[in-house]
mmCIF file of C-alpha atoms and ligand atoms in Angstrom:
data_model
loop_
_atom_site.group_PDB
_atom_site.id
_atom_site.type_symbol
_atom_site.label_atom_id
_atom_site.label_comp_id
_atom_site.label_asym_id
_atom_site.label_seq_id
_atom_site.Cartn_x
_atom_site.Cartn_y
_atom_site.Cartn_z
ATOM 1 C CA MET A 1 109.233 106.815 90.865
ATOM 2 C CA THR A 2 108.982 105.051 94.190
ATOM 3 C CA HIS A 3 105.317 104.496 94.474
ATOM 4 C CA LEU A 4 103.472 101.354 95.421
ATOM 5 C CA THR A 5 101.490 99.527 92.750
ATOM 6 C CA LEU A 6 99.014 96.732 93.257
ATOM 7 C CA GLN A 7 97.801 94.739 90.292
ATOM 8 C CA ALA A 8 94.835 92.394 90.455
ATOM 9 C CA VAL A 9 95.699 91.507 94.066
ATOM 10 C CA THR A 10 93.407 88.738 95.272
ATOM 11 C CA LYS A 11 93.302 86.797 98.522
ATOM 12 C CA ARG A 12 91.056 83.823 99.062
ATOM 13 C CA PHE A 13 90.567 82.088 102.372
ATOM 14 C CA ASN A 14 89.197 78.731 101.195
ATOM 15 C CA ALA A 15 86.383 79.748 98.834
ATOM 16 C CA ALA A 16 85.825 83.238 100.270
ATOM 17 C CA TYR A 17 87.407 86.287 98.674
ATOM 18 C CA ALA A 18 88.844 88.601 101.365
ATOM 19 C CA VAL A 19 90.456 90.760 98.663
ATOM 20 C CA ASP A 20 89.132 90.590 95.138
ATOM 21 C CA HIS A 21 91.193 91.852 92.168
ATOM 22 C CA VAL A 22 92.428 95.103 93.662
ATOM 23 C CA ASP A 23 94.322 97.493 91.369
ATOM 24 C CA LEU A 24 95.815 100.525 93.070
ATOM 25 C CA ALA A 25 98.657 103.029 92.725
ATOM 26 C CA VAL A 26 99.685 104.828 95.907
ATOM 27 C CA PRO A 27 101.415 108.112 95.066
ATOM 28 C CA ASP A 28 104.709 109.138 96.632
ATOM 29 C CA GLY A 29 104.631 111.059 99.891
ATOM 30 C CA LYS A 30 100.862 110.789 100.301
ATOM 31 C CA LEU A 31 98.737 109.420 103.095
ATOM 32 C CA VAL A 32 96.159 106.961 101.799
ATOM 33 C CA CYS A 33 93.419 105.485 103.977
ATOM 34 C CA PHE A 34 91.791 102.119 103.383
ATOM 35 C CA LEU A 35 88.278 102.703 104.648
ATOM 36 C CA GLY A 36 85.345 100.345 104.884
ATOM 37 C CA PRO A 37 83.123 98.331 107.211
ATOM 38 C CA SER A 38 84.343 95.418 109.262
ATOM 39 C CA GLY A 39 85.309 92.427 107.110
ATOM 40 C CA CYS A 40 85.694 94.331 103.808
ATOM 41 C CA GLY A 41 89.333 93.245 103.465
ATOM 42 C CA LYS A 42 91.280 96.345 104.588
ATOM 43 C CA THR A 43 93.607 94.577 106.990
ATOM 44 C CA THR A 44 94.191 91.647 104.654
ATOM 45 C CA LEU A 45 95.190 94.063 101.887
ATOM 46 C CA LEU A 46 97.529 95.947 104.233
ATOM 47 C CA ARG A 47 99.097 92.679 105.397
ATOM 48 C CA ILE A 48 99.665 91.635 101.778
ATOM 49 C CA ILE A 49 101.466 94.936 101.161
ATOM 50 C CA ALA A 50 103.518 94.371 104.325
ATOM 51 C CA GLY A 51 104.396 90.831 103.260
ATOM 52 C CA LEU A 52 102.699 89.299 106.311
ATOM 53 C CA GLU A 53 100.129 87.600 104.099
ATOM 54 C CA THR A 54 100.663 86.048 100.663
ATOM 55 C CA ALA A 55 98.290 87.023 97.879
ATOM 56 C CA THR A 56 96.508 84.150 96.154
ATOM 57 C CA SER A 57 97.199 85.976 92.885
ATOM 58 C CA GLY A 58 98.254 89.413 91.646
ATOM 59 C CA THR A 59 101.385 91.495 92.165
ATOM 60 C CA VAL A 60 102.725 94.044 94.646
ATOM 61 C CA ALA A 61 105.470 96.331 93.342
ATOM 62 C CA PHE A 62 107.342 99.164 95.020
ATOM 63 C CA ALA A 63 109.635 101.574 93.224
ATOM 64 C CA GLY A 64 109.308 99.426 90.130
ATOM 65 C CA ARG A 65 110.473 96.277 91.941
ATOM 66 C CA ASP A 66 108.202 93.245 92.191
ATOM 67 C CA LEU A 67 107.849 92.449 95.892
ATOM 68 C CA THR A 68 105.137 89.818 95.622
ATOM 69 C CA HIS A 69 107.387 87.046 96.912
ATOM 70 C CA VAL A 70 109.780 89.118 99.035
ATOM 71 C CA PRO A 71 109.442 88.307 102.779
ATOM 72 C CA ALA A 72 108.215 91.002 105.169
ATOM 73 C CA ASN A 73 111.593 91.537 106.843
ATOM 74 C CA GLN A 74 113.189 92.341 103.499
ATOM 75 C CA ARG A 75 110.601 94.884 102.373
ATOM 76 C CA ASP A 76 111.912 97.673 104.543
ATOM 77 C CA PHE A 77 108.469 99.014 105.445
ATOM 78 C CA GLY A 78 107.542 100.406 108.869
ATOM 79 C CA MET A 79 104.391 99.120 110.523
ATOM 80 C CA VAL A 80 102.217 100.060 113.494
ATOM 81 C CA PHE A 81 99.534 97.607 114.565
ATOM 82 C CA GLN A 82 96.323 98.179 116.452
ATOM 83 C CA SER A 83 97.928 96.594 119.532
ATOM 84 C CA LEU A 84 101.087 98.728 119.017
ATOM 85 C CA ALA A 85 103.158 95.651 120.019
ATOM 86 C CA LEU A 86 105.672 97.653 122.068
ATOM 87 C CA PHE A 87 108.014 95.637 124.297
ATOM 88 C CA PRO A 88 106.671 96.327 127.800
ATOM 89 C CA HIS A 89 109.871 95.404 129.645
ATOM 90 C CA MET A 90 111.970 97.833 127.578
ATOM 91 C CA THR A 91 112.413 101.581 127.934
ATOM 92 C CA VAL A 92 111.207 104.104 125.382
ATOM 93 C CA ALA A 93 114.712 104.413 123.912
ATOM 94 C CA GLN A 94 115.196 100.641 123.737
ATOM 95 C CA ASN A 95 111.877 100.229 121.951
ATOM 96 C CA ILE A 96 112.692 102.897 119.388
ATOM 97 C CA ALA A 97 116.226 101.546 118.874
ATOM 98 C CA TYR A 98 115.006 97.967 118.385
ATOM 99 C CA PRO A 99 114.834 97.969 114.556
ATOM 100 C CA LEU A 100 118.254 99.669 114.452
ATOM 101 C CA ARG A 101 119.722 96.970 116.702
ATOM 102 C CA LEU A 102 118.306 94.289 114.397
ATOM 103 C CA ARG A 103 120.062 95.981 111.511
ATOM 104 C CA ARG A 104 123.287 96.099 113.535
ATOM 105 C CA VAL A 105 123.526 99.882 113.323
ATOM 106 C CA ALA A 106 126.537 101.163 115.357
ATOM 107 C CA LYS A 107 125.718 102.076 118.986
ATOM 108 C CA HIS A 108 126.505 105.801 118.660
ATOM 109 C CA ALA A 109 124.415 106.066 115.468
ATOM 110 C CA GLN A 110 121.555 104.316 117.278
ATOM 111 C CA ALA A 111 121.747 106.818 120.144
ATOM 112 C CA ALA A 112 121.789 109.782 117.758
ATOM 113 C CA ARG A 113 118.792 108.490 115.815
ATOM 114 C CA VAL A 114 116.827 107.764 118.999
ATOM 115 C CA ALA A 115 117.515 111.303 120.269
ATOM 116 C CA GLU A 116 116.358 112.730 116.943
ATOM 117 C CA LEU A 117 113.158 110.676 117.031
ATOM 118 C CA LEU A 118 112.418 111.548 120.653
ATOM 119 C CA ASP A 119 112.558 115.214 119.655
ATOM 120 C CA LEU A 120 110.347 114.526 116.673
ATOM 121 C CA ILE A 121 107.648 112.876 118.801
ATOM 122 C CA GLN A 122 108.063 115.499 121.512
ATOM 123 C CA LEU A 123 109.123 113.123 124.262
ATOM 124 C CA PRO A 124 112.746 114.268 124.641
ATOM 125 C CA HIS A 125 113.040 113.498 128.359
ATOM 126 C CA MET A 126 111.424 110.097 128.342
ATOM 127 C CA ALA A 127 114.222 107.958 126.895
ATOM 128 C CA ASP A 128 114.707 105.888 130.056
ATOM 129 C CA ARG A 129 111.093 105.491 131.068
ATOM 130 C CA PRO A 130 109.633 101.984 130.752
ATOM 131 C CA VAL A 131 106.867 102.018 128.140
ATOM 132 C CA SER A 132 104.543 100.471 130.724
ATOM 133 C CA ARG A 133 104.579 103.864 132.463
ATOM 134 C CA LEU A 134 103.433 105.916 129.470
ATOM 135 C CA SER A 135 99.983 107.265 128.651
ATOM 136 C CA GLY A 136 98.055 105.935 125.648
ATOM 137 C CA GLY A 137 99.020 108.870 123.450
ATOM 138 C CA GLN A 138 102.687 108.648 124.448
ATOM 139 C CA ARG A 139 102.750 104.928 123.643
ATOM 140 C CA GLN A 140 101.233 105.715 120.295
ATOM 141 C CA ARG A 141 104.023 108.154 119.504
ATOM 142 C CA VAL A 142 106.699 105.671 120.587
ATOM 143 C CA ALA A 143 105.189 103.011 118.311
ATOM 144 C CA ILE A 144 105.364 105.436 115.396
ATOM 145 C CA ALA A 145 108.919 106.467 116.231
ATOM 146 C CA ARG A 146 109.926 102.786 116.293
ATOM 147 C CA ALA A 147 108.200 102.183 112.939
ATOM 148 C CA ILE A 148 110.084 105.029 111.252
ATOM 149 C CA ALA A 149 113.437 104.555 113.077
ATOM 150 C CA SER A 150 115.139 102.889 110.141
ATOM 151 C CA SER A 151 113.719 105.449 107.674
ATOM 152 C CA PRO A 152 111.394 103.092 105.799
ATOM 153 C CA LYS A 153 110.082 104.184 102.412
ATOM 154 C CA LEU A 154 106.560 103.169 103.326
ATOM 155 C CA LEU A 155 104.688 103.365 106.626
ATOM 156 C CA LEU A 156 101.766 101.012 107.206
ATOM 157 C CA LEU A 157 99.310 101.767 110.013
ATOM 158 C CA ASP A 158 96.582 99.287 110.962
ATOM 159 C CA GLU A 159 93.907 101.084 113.021
ATOM 160 C CA PRO A 160 96.658 102.604 115.192
ATOM 161 C CA LEU A 161 94.306 104.872 117.141
ATOM 162 C CA SER A 162 91.435 102.535 117.866
ATOM 163 C CA ALA A 163 92.397 101.952 121.509
ATOM 164 C CA LEU A 164 92.353 105.664 122.369
ATOM 165 C CA ASP A 165 89.432 107.666 123.738
ATOM 166 C CA ALA A 166 87.676 110.050 121.347
ATOM 167 C CA LYS A 167 89.452 113.258 122.333
ATOM 168 C CA LEU A 168 92.974 111.838 122.341
ATOM 169 C CA ARG A 169 92.215 110.040 119.131
ATOM 170 C CA GLU A 170 91.326 113.298 117.378
ATOM 171 C CA ALA A 171 94.475 114.968 118.706
ATOM 172 C CA MET A 172 96.639 112.054 117.519
ATOM 173 C CA GLN A 173 95.034 112.153 114.070
ATOM 174 C CA VAL A 174 96.313 115.698 113.635
ATOM 175 C CA GLU A 175 99.677 114.849 115.179
ATOM 176 C CA ILE A 176 100.305 111.841 112.928
ATOM 177 C CA ARG A 177 99.169 113.745 109.862
ATOM 178 C CA LEU A 178 101.513 116.660 110.606
ATOM 179 C CA LEU A 179 104.406 114.279 111.252
ATOM 180 C CA GLN A 180 103.706 112.385 108.039
ATOM 181 C CA GLN A 181 103.638 115.610 106.037
ATOM 182 C CA ARG A 182 106.826 116.845 107.656
ATOM 183 C CA LEU A 183 108.671 113.620 106.839
ATOM 184 C CA GLY A 184 106.995 113.219 103.445
ATOM 185 C CA ILE A 185 106.740 109.481 104.092
ATOM 186 C CA THR A 186 104.268 107.524 101.950
ATOM 187 C CA THR A 187 101.744 106.097 104.389
ATOM 188 C CA ILE A 188 98.828 103.700 104.195
ATOM 189 C CA MET A 189 96.429 103.610 107.102
ATOM 190 C CA VAL A 190 93.548 101.231 107.711
ATOM 191 C CA THR A 191 90.509 102.641 109.468
ATOM 192 C CA HIS A 192 86.788 102.020 109.662
ATOM 193 C CA ASP A 193 86.197 105.569 110.915
ATOM 194 C CA GLN A 194 85.180 107.852 108.057
ATOM 195 C CA ARG A 195 85.845 111.002 110.061
ATOM 196 C CA GLU A 196 89.385 109.836 110.765
ATOM 197 C CA ALA A 197 89.927 109.138 107.066
ATOM 198 C CA MET A 198 88.484 112.541 106.102
ATOM 199 C CA THR A 199 90.785 114.272 108.636
ATOM 200 C CA MET A 200 94.000 112.540 107.681
ATOM 201 C CA ALA A 201 93.984 111.265 104.120
ATOM 202 C CA ASP A 202 95.173 112.741 100.843
ATOM 203 C CA GLU A 203 93.258 109.916 99.222
ATOM 204 C CA ILE A 204 90.661 107.510 100.502
ATOM 205 C CA VAL A 205 90.212 104.001 99.134
ATOM 206 C CA VAL A 206 86.683 102.914 100.038
ATOM 207 C CA MET A 207 86.419 99.123 100.158
ATOM 208 C CA GLU A 208 83.333 96.963 99.935
ATOM 209 C CA LYS A 209 83.397 93.167 100.109
ATOM 210 C CA GLY A 210 87.044 92.846 99.113
ATOM 211 C CA ARG A 211 86.804 95.272 96.222
ATOM 212 C CA ILE A 212 87.539 98.940 95.756
ATOM 213 C CA ALA A 213 84.250 100.836 95.652
ATOM 214 C CA GLN A 214 85.839 104.255 95.022
ATOM 215 C CA VAL A 215 89.210 106.013 95.223
ATOM 216 C CA GLY A 216 89.541 109.771 95.525
ATOM 217 C CA LYS A 217 90.270 112.844 97.573
ATOM 218 C CA PRO A 218 88.114 112.949 100.725
ATOM 219 C CA LEU A 219 85.950 115.871 99.652
ATOM 220 C CA ASP A 220 85.508 114.540 96.119
ATOM 221 C CA ILE A 221 84.219 111.273 97.520
ATOM 222 C CA TYR A 222 81.968 113.106 99.966
ATOM 223 C CA ARG A 223 80.567 115.360 97.241
ATOM 224 C CA ASN A 224 80.433 112.828 94.420
ATOM 225 C CA PRO A 225 80.090 109.295 95.754
ATOM 226 C CA VAL A 226 79.646 106.745 92.975
ATOM 227 C CA SER A 227 77.128 104.613 94.811
ATOM 228 C CA GLU A 228 74.688 104.370 97.683
ATOM 229 C CA PHE A 229 77.206 102.240 99.597
ATOM 230 C CA VAL A 230 79.893 104.951 99.416
ATOM 231 C CA ALA A 231 77.422 107.787 100.066
ATOM 232 C CA ASP A 232 76.107 106.010 103.127
ATOM 233 C CA PHE A 233 79.549 105.171 104.474
ATOM 234 C CA ILE A 234 81.057 108.643 104.034
ATOM 235 C CA GLY A 235 79.211 111.217 106.102
ATOM 236 C CA LEU A 236 75.535 111.671 106.759
ATOM 237 C CA GLY A 237 73.174 111.759 103.863
ATOM 238 C CA ASN A 238 69.543 111.677 102.863
ATOM 239 C CA ILE A 239 69.270 108.773 100.453
ATOM 240 C CA LEU A 240 65.866 108.355 98.845
ATOM 241 C CA PRO A 241 64.366 106.032 96.246
ATOM 242 C CA VAL A 242 63.224 107.955 93.167
ATOM 243 C CA THR A 243 61.295 107.495 89.978
ATOM 244 C CA LEU A 244 62.731 108.686 86.672
ATOM 245 C CA ASP A 245 60.889 109.609 83.505
ATOM 246 C CA GLY A 246 63.744 110.641 81.202
ATOM 247 C CA THR A 247 63.437 114.367 81.992
ATOM 248 C CA ASP A 248 65.441 116.452 84.470
ATOM 249 C CA ARG A 249 62.661 115.929 87.003
ATOM 250 C CA ILE A 250 62.562 113.041 89.417
ATOM 251 C CA GLY A 251 59.747 111.726 91.562
ATOM 252 C CA LEU A 252 60.200 111.477 95.335
ATOM 253 C CA PRO A 253 58.557 108.802 97.523
ATOM 254 C CA GLY A 254 55.746 111.194 98.464
ATOM 255 C CA GLY A 255 54.915 111.839 94.797
ATOM 256 C CA GLN A 256 56.503 115.322 94.630
ATOM 257 C CA ARG A 257 58.664 115.984 91.581
ATOM 258 C CA ILE A 258 61.854 118.003 91.838
ATOM 259 C CA VAL A 259 64.530 119.184 89.392
ATOM 260 C CA VAL A 260 68.070 117.785 89.576
ATOM 261 C CA ASP A 261 71.220 118.898 87.748
ATOM 262 C CA SER A 262 73.054 115.580 87.691
ATOM 263 C CA ALA A 263 72.342 112.778 85.247
ATOM 264 C CA PRO A 264 72.349 109.234 86.628
ATOM 265 C CA ARG A 265 76.015 108.273 86.899
ATOM 266 C CA ALA A 266 77.346 105.566 84.641
ATOM 267 C CA THR A 267 78.534 103.483 87.568
ATOM 268 C CA GLY A 268 76.051 100.695 87.612
ATOM 269 C CA ALA A 269 72.942 102.880 87.329
ATOM 270 C CA THR A 270 71.188 101.855 84.161
ATOM 271 C CA GLY A 271 68.624 104.599 84.393
ATOM 272 C CA ALA A 272 65.833 102.355 85.601
ATOM 273 C CA SER A 273 64.236 103.861 88.694
ATOM 274 C CA GLY A 274 65.015 100.866 90.913
ATOM 275 C CA ASP A 275 68.758 101.262 90.275
ATOM 276 C CA VAL A 276 68.927 104.906 91.266
ATOM 277 C CA ARG A 277 68.801 106.859 94.508
ATOM 278 C CA LEU A 278 68.767 110.547 95.282
ATOM 279 C CA LEU A 279 71.505 111.749 97.621
ATOM 280 C CA ILE A 280 71.334 115.129 99.297
ATOM 281 C CA ARG A 281 73.642 115.971 102.201
ATOM 282 C CA PRO A 282 71.944 117.484 105.297
ATOM 283 C CA GLU A 283 73.917 120.725 105.054
ATOM 284 C CA ASP A 284 72.525 121.253 101.539
ATOM 285 C CA VAL A 285 68.909 121.145 102.704
ATOM 286 C CA SER A 286 67.858 124.643 103.727
ATOM 287 C CA MET A 287 64.943 125.264 106.046
ATOM 288 C CA ARG A 288 62.580 128.220 106.132
ATOM 289 C CA ALA A 289 59.596 128.771 108.373
ATOM 290 C CA VAL A 290 57.962 131.112 105.867
ATOM 291 C CA MET A 291 58.267 131.189 102.111
ATOM 292 C CA ALA A 292 56.277 133.504 99.845
ATOM 293 C CA ASN A 293 56.676 131.697 96.497
ATOM 294 C CA PRO A 294 57.909 128.170 97.042
ATOM 295 C CA GLY A 295 59.820 126.998 93.927
ATOM 296 C CA PRO A 296 59.678 123.504 92.427
ATOM 297 C CA ASN A 297 62.357 122.147 94.767
ATOM 298 C CA VAL A 298 60.665 123.232 97.959
ATOM 299 C CA LEU A 299 58.926 120.601 100.067
ATOM 300 C CA ALA A 300 56.457 121.303 102.831
ATOM 301 C CA GLY A 301 56.944 119.288 106.010
ATOM 302 C CA LYS A 302 56.929 119.275 109.776
ATOM 303 C CA VAL A 303 59.833 119.320 112.224
ATOM 304 C CA ALA A 304 59.847 115.874 113.846
ATOM 305 C CA PHE A 305 63.058 115.957 115.860
ATOM 306 C CA ILE A 306 65.818 118.434 116.721
ATOM 307 C CA ARG A 307 69.340 117.504 117.739
ATOM 308 C CA ASP A 308 70.996 120.699 118.970
ATOM 309 C CA VAL A 309 74.521 120.057 120.279
ATOM 310 C CA GLY A 310 75.532 123.723 120.511
ATOM 311 C CA SER A 311 77.908 123.891 117.553
ATOM 312 C CA SER A 312 75.568 122.240 115.092
ATOM 313 C CA LEU A 313 71.871 121.617 114.769
ATOM 314 C CA GLU A 314 70.190 118.785 112.940
ATOM 315 C CA ALA A 315 66.477 118.686 112.253
ATOM 316 C CA THR A 316 64.491 115.710 111.059
ATOM 317 C CA ILE A 317 61.672 116.831 108.806
ATOM 318 C CA ASP A 318 58.610 114.749 108.103
ATOM 319 C CA CYS A 319 57.631 115.283 104.488
ATOM 320 C CA ALA A 320 54.672 113.385 103.088
ATOM 321 C CA GLY A 321 55.986 109.858 102.556
ATOM 322 C CA PHE A 322 59.572 110.194 103.810
ATOM 323 C CA THR A 323 61.852 112.047 106.226
ATOM 324 C CA LEU A 324 64.727 114.413 105.521
ATOM 325 C CA THR A 325 67.574 115.498 107.753
ATOM 326 C CA ALA A 326 68.744 119.101 107.507
ATOM 327 C CA ALA A 327 71.905 120.378 109.220
ATOM 328 C CA THR A 328 72.592 123.939 110.175
ATOM 329 C CA THR A 329 73.842 125.911 113.183
ATOM 330 C CA PRO A 330 71.717 127.018 116.151
ATOM 331 C CA ARG A 331 72.622 130.625 115.283
ATOM 332 C CA GLU A 332 71.187 130.345 111.780
ATOM 333 C CA THR A 333 67.893 128.764 112.871
ATOM 334 C CA PRO A 334 67.082 129.981 116.370
ATOM 335 C CA ASP A 335 63.329 129.375 116.404
ATOM 336 C CA LEU A 336 62.955 125.751 115.433
ATOM 337 C CA ARG A 337 60.391 123.785 117.427
ATOM 338 C CA ILE A 338 59.184 120.214 117.187
ATOM 339 C CA GLY A 339 55.853 120.017 115.352
ATOM 340 C CA MET A 340 56.185 123.344 113.515
ATOM 341 C CA PRO A 341 55.511 123.449 109.760
ATOM 342 C CA ILE A 342 58.663 124.031 107.734
ATOM 343 C CA PHE A 343 59.752 124.413 104.127
ATOM 344 C CA ALA A 344 62.769 122.398 103.032
ATOM 345 C CA GLU A 345 64.585 123.471 99.888
ATOM 346 C CA LEU A 346 66.650 120.975 97.885
ATOM 347 C CA PRO A 347 68.850 122.955 95.460
ATOM 348 C CA PRO A 348 69.116 121.139 92.081
ATOM 349 C CA HIS A 349 72.937 121.272 92.077
ATOM 350 C CA ALA A 350 73.098 119.500 95.458
ATOM 351 C CA CYS A 351 70.788 116.662 94.390
ATOM 352 C CA LYS A 352 72.947 113.758 93.197
ATOM 353 C CA LEU A 353 71.637 110.665 91.514
ATOM 354 C CA ILE A 354 73.658 107.621 92.492
ATOM 355 C CA ALA A 355 73.624 103.872 91.880
ATOM 356 C CA ALA A 356 71.508 101.970 94.391
ATOM 357 C CA ARG A 357 73.163 99.400 96.632
ATOM 358 C CA THR A 358 73.159 96.012 94.969
ATOM 359 C CA ALA A 359 71.895 93.094 96.992
ATOM 360 C CA HIS A 360 74.539 90.330 96.892
HETATM 361 P P1 ATP B 1 88.061 94.718 110.443
HETATM 362 O O1 ATP B 1 87.799 96.188 110.287
HETATM 363 O O2 ATP B 1 86.990 94.017 111.218
HETATM 364 O O3 ATP B 1 89.442 94.398 110.896
HETATM 365 P P2 ATP B 1 88.784 94.217 107.683
HETATM 366 O O4 ATP B 1 88.112 95.083 106.684
HETATM 367 O O5 ATP B 1 90.182 94.570 108.046
HETATM 368 O O6 ATP B 1 87.884 94.078 108.970
HETATM 369 P P3 ATP B 1 89.841 91.627 107.077
HETATM 370 O O7 ATP B 1 90.359 91.403 108.461
HETATM 371 O O8 ATP B 1 90.821 91.928 106.033
HETATM 372 O O9 ATP B 1 88.720 92.755 107.088
HETATM 373 O O10 ATP B 1 88.982 90.357 106.669
HETATM 374 C C1 ATP B 1 88.369 90.227 105.395
HETATM 375 C C2 ATP B 1 87.637 88.899 105.327
HETATM 376 O O11 ATP B 1 88.574 87.813 105.337
HETATM 377 C C3 ATP B 1 86.722 88.650 106.501
HETATM 378 O O12 ATP B 1 85.555 87.994 106.039
HETATM 379 C C4 ATP B 1 87.524 87.750 107.415
HETATM 380 O O13 ATP B 1 86.674 86.920 108.176
HETATM 381 C C5 ATP B 1 88.333 86.949 106.409
HETATM 382 N N1 ATP B 1 89.640 86.532 106.977
HETATM 383 C C6 ATP B 1 90.634 87.353 107.373
HETATM 384 N N2 ATP B 1 91.700 86.657 107.817
HETATM 385 C C7 ATP B 1 91.370 85.336 107.691
HETATM 386 C C8 ATP B 1 92.041 84.095 107.970
HETATM 387 N N3 ATP B 1 93.292 84.092 108.446
HETATM 388 N N4 ATP B 1 91.376 82.947 107.717
HETATM 389 C C9 ATP B 1 90.125 82.951 107.210
HETATM 390 N N5 ATP B 1 89.428 84.071 106.921
HETATM 391 C C10 ATP B 1 90.039 85.260 107.151
#
């Protein structure tokens, strides 16, 4: 077993907890994303794993070895920062060879490894080019090649794509993911972009105020978030206050009562109405202009807004007392117009009851 284990890792800056009792096991060969809003402690946790920051308490172990007090340069982990930190006066090959030079690897072995890595990142003819003359995406690849040059057991990426424009960023997400899978290198990546995490990760660690809010596979978290915070952070969702009466029916803000399959989850929801929210994802809300026998989970409303971007269509529906967003494709709903009456169906299996966000 070579996986990374964190136990009760805590970091305080004066009285404030940046990381608060984090327990985590990162499986071998997987890509794990730390995801959360600005200031939730992602980077601090990554820096503790890297050895660039010392935990106030708790332990970091890798492959069964306690690393808590081992300095960064003896951890043998590769790291790519947001800034990339390439050496601008050096060539591509010199940048990639840098960690090998530090380790006093023989010159011919350095050259062979650099050639291998240049092939891997698909820049075989760029060895002698100064990094200052590379595009953003090429620089990104060189930074990754340098981070993995000495075959580290763990690769740590801190928002490595945040400086790139949207299109290149999406392309690099796929590229890094494919490279990571090909090498089978255990990787932890920090991001605040949920789409990036959903695209790349085997597992997502959602963080909130220094703590882990939820850990799981991307789709599991999307489908079954444990709380309003996680539901709101991962993807779009309709999140509504509800009233409960102990039956399988819940009351919506407009007074309508609908049937749900899920029981209030144990995670913090005590069952009192104020603690619970209804989550239904936009793609689970189906819209019909005409309905002969509306069932119990059908709400009558009016189309208030349409966002049609060609590949997808989102409609905001005004129901009495609240609004719902429904997502579909323009092909499936060609005749939607603002102001038209519409029926919105909320299938019971897609209605999730989740713990409300706590105010602290
Ligand atoms: P971002 O996405 O904005 O980088 P983050 O989730 O990575 O945020 P951290 O950078 O880990 O968050 O910061 C967590 C908390 O710790 C923040 O409140 C931050 O202000 C605080 N913090 C981080 N580094 C220090 C420091 N060196 N001294 C004091 N407070 C710090």
